[in-house]
Tab-separated table of C-alpha atoms and ligand atoms in Angstrom:
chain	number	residue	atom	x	y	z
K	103	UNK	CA	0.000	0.000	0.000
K	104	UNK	CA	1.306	3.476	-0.639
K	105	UNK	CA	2.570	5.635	2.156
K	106	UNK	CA	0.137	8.577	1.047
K	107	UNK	CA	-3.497	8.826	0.230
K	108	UNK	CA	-3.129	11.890	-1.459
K	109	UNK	CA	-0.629	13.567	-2.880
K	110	UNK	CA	-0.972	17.104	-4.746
K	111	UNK	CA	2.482	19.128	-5.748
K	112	UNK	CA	2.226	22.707	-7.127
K	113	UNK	CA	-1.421	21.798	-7.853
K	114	UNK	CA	-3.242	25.094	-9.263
K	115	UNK	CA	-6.576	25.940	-10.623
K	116	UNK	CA	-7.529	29.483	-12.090
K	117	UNK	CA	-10.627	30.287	-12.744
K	118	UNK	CA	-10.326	33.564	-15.687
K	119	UNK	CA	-8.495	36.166	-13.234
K	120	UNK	CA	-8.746	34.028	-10.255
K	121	UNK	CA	-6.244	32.263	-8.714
K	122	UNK	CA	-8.843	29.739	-6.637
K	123	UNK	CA	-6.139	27.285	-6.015
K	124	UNK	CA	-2.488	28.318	-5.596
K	125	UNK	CA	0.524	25.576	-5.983
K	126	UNK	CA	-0.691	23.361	-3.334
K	127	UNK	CA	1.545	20.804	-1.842
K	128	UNK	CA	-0.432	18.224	0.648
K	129	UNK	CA	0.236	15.059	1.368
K	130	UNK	CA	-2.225	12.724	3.206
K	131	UNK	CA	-0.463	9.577	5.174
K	132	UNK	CA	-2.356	6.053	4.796
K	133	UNK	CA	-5.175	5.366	7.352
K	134	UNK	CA	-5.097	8.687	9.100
K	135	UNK	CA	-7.629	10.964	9.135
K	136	UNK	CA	-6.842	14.487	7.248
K	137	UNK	CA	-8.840	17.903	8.462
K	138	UNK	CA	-9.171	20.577	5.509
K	139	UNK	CA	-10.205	23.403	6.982
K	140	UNK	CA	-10.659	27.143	5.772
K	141	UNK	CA	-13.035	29.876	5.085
K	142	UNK	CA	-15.388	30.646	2.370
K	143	UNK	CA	-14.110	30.909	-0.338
K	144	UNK	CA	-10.873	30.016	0.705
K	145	UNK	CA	-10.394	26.641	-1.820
K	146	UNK	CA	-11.688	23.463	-0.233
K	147	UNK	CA	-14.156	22.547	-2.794
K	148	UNK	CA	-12.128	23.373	-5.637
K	149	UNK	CA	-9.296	21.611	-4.406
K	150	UNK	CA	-11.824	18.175	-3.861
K	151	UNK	CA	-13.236	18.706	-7.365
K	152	UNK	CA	-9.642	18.403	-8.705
K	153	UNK	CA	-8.996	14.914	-6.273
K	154	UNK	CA	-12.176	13.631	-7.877
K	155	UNK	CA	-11.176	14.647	-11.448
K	156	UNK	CA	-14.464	16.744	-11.663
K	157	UNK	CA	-12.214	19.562	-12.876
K	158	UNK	CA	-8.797	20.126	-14.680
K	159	UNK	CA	-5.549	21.674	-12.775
K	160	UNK	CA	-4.388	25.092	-14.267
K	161	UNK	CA	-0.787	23.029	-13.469
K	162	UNK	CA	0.499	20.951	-10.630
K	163	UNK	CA	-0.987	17.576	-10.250
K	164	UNK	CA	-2.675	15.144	-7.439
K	165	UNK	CA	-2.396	11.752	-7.344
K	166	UNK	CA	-4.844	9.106	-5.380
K	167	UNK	CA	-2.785	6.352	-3.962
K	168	UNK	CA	-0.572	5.410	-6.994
K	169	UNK	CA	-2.737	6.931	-9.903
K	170	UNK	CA	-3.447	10.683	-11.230
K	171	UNK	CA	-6.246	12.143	-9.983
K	172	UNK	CA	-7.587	13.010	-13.564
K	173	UNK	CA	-7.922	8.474	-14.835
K	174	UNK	CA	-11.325	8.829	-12.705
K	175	UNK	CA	-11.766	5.510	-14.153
K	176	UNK	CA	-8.834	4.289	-11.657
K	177	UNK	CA	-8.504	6.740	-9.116
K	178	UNK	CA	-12.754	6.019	-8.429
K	179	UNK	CA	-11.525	2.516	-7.521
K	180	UNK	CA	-10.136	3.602	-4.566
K	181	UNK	CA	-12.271	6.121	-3.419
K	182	UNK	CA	-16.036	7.114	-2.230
K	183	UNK	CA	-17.164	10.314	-1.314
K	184	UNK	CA	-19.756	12.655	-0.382
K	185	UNK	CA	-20.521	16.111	-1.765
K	186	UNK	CA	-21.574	18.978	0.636
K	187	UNK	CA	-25.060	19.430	-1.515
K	188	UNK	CA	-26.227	15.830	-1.200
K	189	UNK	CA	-28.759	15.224	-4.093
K	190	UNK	CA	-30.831	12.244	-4.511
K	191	UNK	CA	-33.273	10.450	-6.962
K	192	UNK	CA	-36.723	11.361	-5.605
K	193	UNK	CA	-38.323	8.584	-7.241
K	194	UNK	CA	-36.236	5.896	-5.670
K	195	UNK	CA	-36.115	4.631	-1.941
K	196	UNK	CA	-33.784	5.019	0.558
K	197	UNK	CA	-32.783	1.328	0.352
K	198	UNK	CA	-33.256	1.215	-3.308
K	199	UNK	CA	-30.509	4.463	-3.323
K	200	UNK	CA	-28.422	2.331	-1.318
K	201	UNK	CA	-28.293	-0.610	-3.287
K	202	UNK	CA	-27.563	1.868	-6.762
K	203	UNK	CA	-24.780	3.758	-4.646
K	204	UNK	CA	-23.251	0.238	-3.266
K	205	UNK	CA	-22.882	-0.709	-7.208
K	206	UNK	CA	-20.917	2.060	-8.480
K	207	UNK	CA	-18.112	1.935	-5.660
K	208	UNK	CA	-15.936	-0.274	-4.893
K	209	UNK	CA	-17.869	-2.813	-2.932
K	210	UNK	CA	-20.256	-2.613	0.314
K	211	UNK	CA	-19.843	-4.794	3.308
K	212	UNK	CA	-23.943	-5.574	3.860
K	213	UNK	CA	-23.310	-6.410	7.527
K	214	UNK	CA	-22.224	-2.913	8.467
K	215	UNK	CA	-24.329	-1.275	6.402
K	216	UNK	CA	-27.221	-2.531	8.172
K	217	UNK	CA	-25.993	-1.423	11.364
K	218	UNK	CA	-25.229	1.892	10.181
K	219	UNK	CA	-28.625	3.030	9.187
K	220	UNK	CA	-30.026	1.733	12.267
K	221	UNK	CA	-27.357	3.742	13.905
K	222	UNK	CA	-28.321	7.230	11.693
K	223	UNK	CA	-31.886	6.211	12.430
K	224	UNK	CA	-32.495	5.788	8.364
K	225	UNK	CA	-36.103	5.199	7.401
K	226	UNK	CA	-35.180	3.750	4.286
K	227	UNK	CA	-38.744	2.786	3.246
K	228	UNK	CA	-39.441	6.841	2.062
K	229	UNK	CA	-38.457	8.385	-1.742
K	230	UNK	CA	-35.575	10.112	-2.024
K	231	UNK	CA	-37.980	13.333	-2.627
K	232	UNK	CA	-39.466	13.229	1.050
K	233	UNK	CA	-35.591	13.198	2.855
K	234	UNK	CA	-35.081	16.384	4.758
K	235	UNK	CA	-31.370	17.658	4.113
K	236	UNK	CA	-29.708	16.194	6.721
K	237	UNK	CA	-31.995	12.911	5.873
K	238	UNK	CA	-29.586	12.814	2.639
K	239	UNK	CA	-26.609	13.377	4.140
K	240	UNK	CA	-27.406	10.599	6.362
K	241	UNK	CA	-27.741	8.046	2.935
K	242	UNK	CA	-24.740	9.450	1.534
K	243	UNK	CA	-22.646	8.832	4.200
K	244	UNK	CA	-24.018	5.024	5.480
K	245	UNK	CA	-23.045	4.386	1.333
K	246	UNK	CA	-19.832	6.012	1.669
K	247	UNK	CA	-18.504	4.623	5.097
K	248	UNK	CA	-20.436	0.847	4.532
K	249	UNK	CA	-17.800	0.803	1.710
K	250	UNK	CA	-14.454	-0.620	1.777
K	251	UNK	CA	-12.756	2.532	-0.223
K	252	UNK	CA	-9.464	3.294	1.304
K	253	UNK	CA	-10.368	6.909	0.968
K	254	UNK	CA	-13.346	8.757	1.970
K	255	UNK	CA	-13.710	11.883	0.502
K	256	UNK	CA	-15.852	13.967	2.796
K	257	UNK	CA	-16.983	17.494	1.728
K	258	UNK	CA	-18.306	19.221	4.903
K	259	UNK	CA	-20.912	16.036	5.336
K	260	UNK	CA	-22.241	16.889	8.639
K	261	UNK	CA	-23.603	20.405	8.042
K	262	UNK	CA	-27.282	19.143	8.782
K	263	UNK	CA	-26.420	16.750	11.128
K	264	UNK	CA	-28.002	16.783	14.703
K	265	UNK	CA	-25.714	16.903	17.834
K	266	UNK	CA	-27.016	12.924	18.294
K	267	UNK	CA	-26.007	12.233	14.463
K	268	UNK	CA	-22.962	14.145	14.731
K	269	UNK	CA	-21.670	11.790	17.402
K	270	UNK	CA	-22.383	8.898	15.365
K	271	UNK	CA	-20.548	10.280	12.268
K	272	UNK	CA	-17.606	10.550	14.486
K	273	UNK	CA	-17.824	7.130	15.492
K	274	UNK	CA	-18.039	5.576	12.033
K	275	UNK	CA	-14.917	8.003	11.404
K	276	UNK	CA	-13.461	5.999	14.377
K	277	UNK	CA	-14.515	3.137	13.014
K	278	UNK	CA	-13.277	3.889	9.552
K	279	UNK	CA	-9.797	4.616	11.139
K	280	UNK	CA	-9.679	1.440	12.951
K	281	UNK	CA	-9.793	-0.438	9.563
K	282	UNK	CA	-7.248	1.240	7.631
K	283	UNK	CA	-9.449	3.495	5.474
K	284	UNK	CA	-8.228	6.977	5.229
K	285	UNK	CA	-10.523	10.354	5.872
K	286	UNK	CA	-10.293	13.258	3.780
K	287	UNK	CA	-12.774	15.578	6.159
K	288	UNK	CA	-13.455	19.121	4.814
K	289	UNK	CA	-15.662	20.977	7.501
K	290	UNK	CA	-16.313	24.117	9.286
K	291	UNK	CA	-16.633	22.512	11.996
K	292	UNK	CA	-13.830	22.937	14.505
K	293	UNK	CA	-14.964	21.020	17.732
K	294	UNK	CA	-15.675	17.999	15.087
K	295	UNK	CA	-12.195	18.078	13.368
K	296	UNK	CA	-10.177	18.317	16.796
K	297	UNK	CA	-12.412	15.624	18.130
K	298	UNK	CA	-11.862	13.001	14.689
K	299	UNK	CA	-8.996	14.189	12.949
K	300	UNK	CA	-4.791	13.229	13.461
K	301	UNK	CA	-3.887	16.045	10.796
K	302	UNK	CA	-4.601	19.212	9.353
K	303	UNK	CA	-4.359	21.599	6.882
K	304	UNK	CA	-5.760	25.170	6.668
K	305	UNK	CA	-6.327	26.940	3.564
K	306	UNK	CA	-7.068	30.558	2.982
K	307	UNK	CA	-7.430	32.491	-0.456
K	308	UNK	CA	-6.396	29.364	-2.563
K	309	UNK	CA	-2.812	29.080	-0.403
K	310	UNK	CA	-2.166	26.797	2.488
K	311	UNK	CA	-1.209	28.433	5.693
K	312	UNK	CA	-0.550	25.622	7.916
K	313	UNK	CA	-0.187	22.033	7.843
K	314	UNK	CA	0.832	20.357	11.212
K	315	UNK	CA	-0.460	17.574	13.928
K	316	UNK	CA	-3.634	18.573	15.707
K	317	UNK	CA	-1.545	17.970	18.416
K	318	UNK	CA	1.626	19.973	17.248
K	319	UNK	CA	-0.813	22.598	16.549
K	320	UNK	CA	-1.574	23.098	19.823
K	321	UNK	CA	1.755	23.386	21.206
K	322	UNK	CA	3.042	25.656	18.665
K	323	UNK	CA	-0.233	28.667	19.479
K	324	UNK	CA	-1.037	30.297	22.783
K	325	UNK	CA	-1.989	29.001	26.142
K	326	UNK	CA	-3.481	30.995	28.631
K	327	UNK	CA	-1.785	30.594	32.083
K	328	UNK	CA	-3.361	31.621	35.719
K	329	UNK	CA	-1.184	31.860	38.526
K	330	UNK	CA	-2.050	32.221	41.655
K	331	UNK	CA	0.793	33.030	44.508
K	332	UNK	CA	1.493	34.114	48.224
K	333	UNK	CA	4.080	37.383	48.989
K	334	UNK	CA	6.030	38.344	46.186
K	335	UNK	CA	4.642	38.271	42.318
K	336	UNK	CA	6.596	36.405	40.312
K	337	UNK	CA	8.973	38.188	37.581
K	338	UNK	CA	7.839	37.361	34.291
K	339	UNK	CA	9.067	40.571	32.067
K	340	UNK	CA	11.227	39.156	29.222
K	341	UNK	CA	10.390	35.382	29.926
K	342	UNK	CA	10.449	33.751	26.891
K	343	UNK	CA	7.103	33.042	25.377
K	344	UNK	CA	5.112	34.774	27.828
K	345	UNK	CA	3.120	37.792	26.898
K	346	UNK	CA	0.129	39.606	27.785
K	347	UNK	CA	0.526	39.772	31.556
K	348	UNK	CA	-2.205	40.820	33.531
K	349	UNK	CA	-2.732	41.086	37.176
K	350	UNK	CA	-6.165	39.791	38.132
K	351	UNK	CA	-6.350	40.580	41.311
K	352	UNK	CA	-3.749	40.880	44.288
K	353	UNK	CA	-2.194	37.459	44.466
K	354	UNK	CA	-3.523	36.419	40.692
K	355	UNK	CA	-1.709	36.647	37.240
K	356	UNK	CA	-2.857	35.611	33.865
K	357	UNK	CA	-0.644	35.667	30.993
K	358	UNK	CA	-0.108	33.827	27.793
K	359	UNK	CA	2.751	31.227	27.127
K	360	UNK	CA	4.152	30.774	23.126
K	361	UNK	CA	6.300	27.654	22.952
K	362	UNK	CA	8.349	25.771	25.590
K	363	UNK	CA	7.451	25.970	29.226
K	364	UNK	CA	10.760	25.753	30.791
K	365	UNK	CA	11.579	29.074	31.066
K	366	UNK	CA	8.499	30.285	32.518
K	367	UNK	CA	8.454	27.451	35.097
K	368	UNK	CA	12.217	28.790	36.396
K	369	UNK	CA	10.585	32.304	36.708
K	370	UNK	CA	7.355	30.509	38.468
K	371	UNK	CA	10.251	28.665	40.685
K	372	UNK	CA	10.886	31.816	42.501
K	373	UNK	CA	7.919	31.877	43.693
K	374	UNK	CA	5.813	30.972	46.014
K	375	UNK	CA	3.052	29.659	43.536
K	376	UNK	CA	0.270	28.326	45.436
K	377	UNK	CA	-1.488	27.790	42.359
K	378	UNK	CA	-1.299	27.117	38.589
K	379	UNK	CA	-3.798	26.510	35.529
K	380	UNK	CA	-3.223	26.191	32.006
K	381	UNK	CA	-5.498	26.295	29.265
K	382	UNK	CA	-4.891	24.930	26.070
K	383	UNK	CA	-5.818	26.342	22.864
K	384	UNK	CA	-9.205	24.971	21.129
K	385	UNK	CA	-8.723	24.607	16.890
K	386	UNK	CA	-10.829	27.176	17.085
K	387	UNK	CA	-8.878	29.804	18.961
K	388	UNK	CA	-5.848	28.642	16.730
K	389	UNK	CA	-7.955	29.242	13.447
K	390	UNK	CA	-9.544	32.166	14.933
K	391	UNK	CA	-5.672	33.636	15.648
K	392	UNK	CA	-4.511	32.516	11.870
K	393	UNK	CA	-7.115	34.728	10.297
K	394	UNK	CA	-6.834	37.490	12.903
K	395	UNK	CA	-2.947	37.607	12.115
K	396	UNK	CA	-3.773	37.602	8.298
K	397	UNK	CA	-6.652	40.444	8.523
K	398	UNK	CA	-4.177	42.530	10.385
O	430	LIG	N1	-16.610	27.380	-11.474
O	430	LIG	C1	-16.100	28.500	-10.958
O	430	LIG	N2	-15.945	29.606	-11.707
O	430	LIG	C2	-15.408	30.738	-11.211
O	430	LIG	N3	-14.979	30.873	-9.940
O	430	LIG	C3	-15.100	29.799	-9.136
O	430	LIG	C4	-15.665	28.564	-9.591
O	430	LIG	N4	-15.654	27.683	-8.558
O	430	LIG	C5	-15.108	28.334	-7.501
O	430	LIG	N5	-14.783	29.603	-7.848
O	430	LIG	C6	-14.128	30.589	-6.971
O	430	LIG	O1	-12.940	29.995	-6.458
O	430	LIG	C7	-12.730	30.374	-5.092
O	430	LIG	C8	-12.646	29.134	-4.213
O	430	LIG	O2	-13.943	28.563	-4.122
O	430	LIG	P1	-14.260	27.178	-3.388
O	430	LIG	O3	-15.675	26.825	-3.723
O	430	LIG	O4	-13.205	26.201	-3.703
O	430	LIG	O5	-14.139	27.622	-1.851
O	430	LIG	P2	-14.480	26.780	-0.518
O	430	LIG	O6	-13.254	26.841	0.329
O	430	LIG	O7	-15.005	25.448	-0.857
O	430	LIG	O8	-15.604	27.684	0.138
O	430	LIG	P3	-16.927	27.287	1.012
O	430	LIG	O9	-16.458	27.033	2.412
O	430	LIG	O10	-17.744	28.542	0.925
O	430	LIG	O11	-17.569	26.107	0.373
O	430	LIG	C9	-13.876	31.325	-4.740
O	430	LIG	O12	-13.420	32.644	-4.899
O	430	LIG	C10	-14.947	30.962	-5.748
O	430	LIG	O13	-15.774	32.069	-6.003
């Protein structure tokens, strides 16, 4: 099996005067599961429309597993995703929609199927014209994630989900994981991608800004720290990574900490720190700070 998923290098798509898509390099490991995150507008959809071979790169390339993106004949093979606008036939069934979708991709295992729309709580019984939006979303993904693809393609899939279906989507992501398959999860939702995803990559304007480790992520952005001490306040002008000091109350600081903690914790040391709290970043204050630092 190859070591990536997906691969894209210098990959580019202009649209007249617009640059939607601007030489980017990504490369998704085997059986992890890949955020792709960024605003409107910033690129996500075009960039999935050139993975599926829906359109043509301006230049660059991507390649699924071992084969270019563009022999959709091939690179379909591997694949199975779903769209962010999930449209079905309204004259056929739920069940009868499942069966059509299970043909076209590269095998279903039955057994889990099953389980999955009992899980999503699918009334499969009801044409694909009475489904309510999230109701489609729900098909779409039991097709996608009851087949054996090693890459889902997921385009922001659980927009209309409810907070009950939502946990079950990240489940079946688990799930997914557990058996090798890899997720490709574009979303706007932040609390969902820290929760599901090992990587990520945000775009904005067509470029990639980031590309890191949920995990790495965190360390590398801002924690806030509360420190609570008795007598003298500890000396924390010119530590290293600290900034924004503020003096909550008498015997209380709160400051934020960039980076390593080792030099703060020598400044702490002196101290008589009675005590200490540290809050890690959400994705969501780290995206938040990625587009504040770009707007300014
Ligand atoms: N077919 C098209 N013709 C012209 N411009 C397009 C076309 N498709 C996309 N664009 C433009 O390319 C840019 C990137 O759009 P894209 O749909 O990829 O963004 P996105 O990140 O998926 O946004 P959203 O989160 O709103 O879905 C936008 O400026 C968009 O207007």
């Amino acid at each position: 099996m190859d070591t990536f998923a997906i691969r894209t290098e210098g990959l580019t798509k202009r649209y007249g005067q617009l640059l939607a898509l601007d030489t980017l390099d990504i490369a998704v490991p085997t059986g992890s599961v890949f955020g792709f995150l960024g605003p409107n507008g910033a690129g996500k959809s075009t960039t999935i429309r050139l993975l599926l071979g829906m359109a043509r790169p301006s230049s660059g390339h991507a390649r699924i597993f071992d084969t270019d993106a563009r022999d959709v004949r091939s690179a379909h093979r591997s694949l199975a995703y779903v769209p962010a606008d999930v449209a079905l036939w309204p004259q056929l069934t739920g069940a009868e929609t499942l069966e059509l979708l299970g043909r076209t991709g590269p095998g279903v295992d039955r057994g889990y199927r099953n389980e999955l729309v009992e899980r999503f709580a699918l009334d499969l019984s009801k044409p694909g014209r009475t489904y309510s939006t999230g109701n489609r979303q729900k098909v779409a993904l039991v097709a996608a994630f009851a087949t054996r693809a090693p890459l889902l393609v997921l385009d922001e899939p659980t927009s209309g989900l409810d907070p009950l279906m939502e946990r079950e989507f990240q489940r079946a992501v688990a799930q997914a994981r557990e058996r090798g398959q890899t997720v490709f999860l574009s979303s706007h939702q932040l609390t969902e991608v820290e929760s599901v995803c090992d990587r990520v990559a945000i775009l904005r304007a067509g470029r990639l800004v980031e590309i890191a480790d949920v995990a790495d992520l965190r360390r590398l952005h801002r924690s806030q720290v509360e420190v609570t001490f008795a007598g003298t306040a500890p000396q924390l002008t010119d530590v290293p990574g600290v900034g924004a000091v503020e003096r909550l109350g008498p015997a209380r600081l709160r400051f934020t900490l960039t980076g390593p903690p080792a030099p703060v914790l020598r400044a702490l040391a002196t101290a008589d720190v009675t005590a200490l709290t540290v809050h890690e970043p959400t994705l969501e204050e780290i995206f938040l700070d990625y587009y504040d630092e770009v707007a300014r």
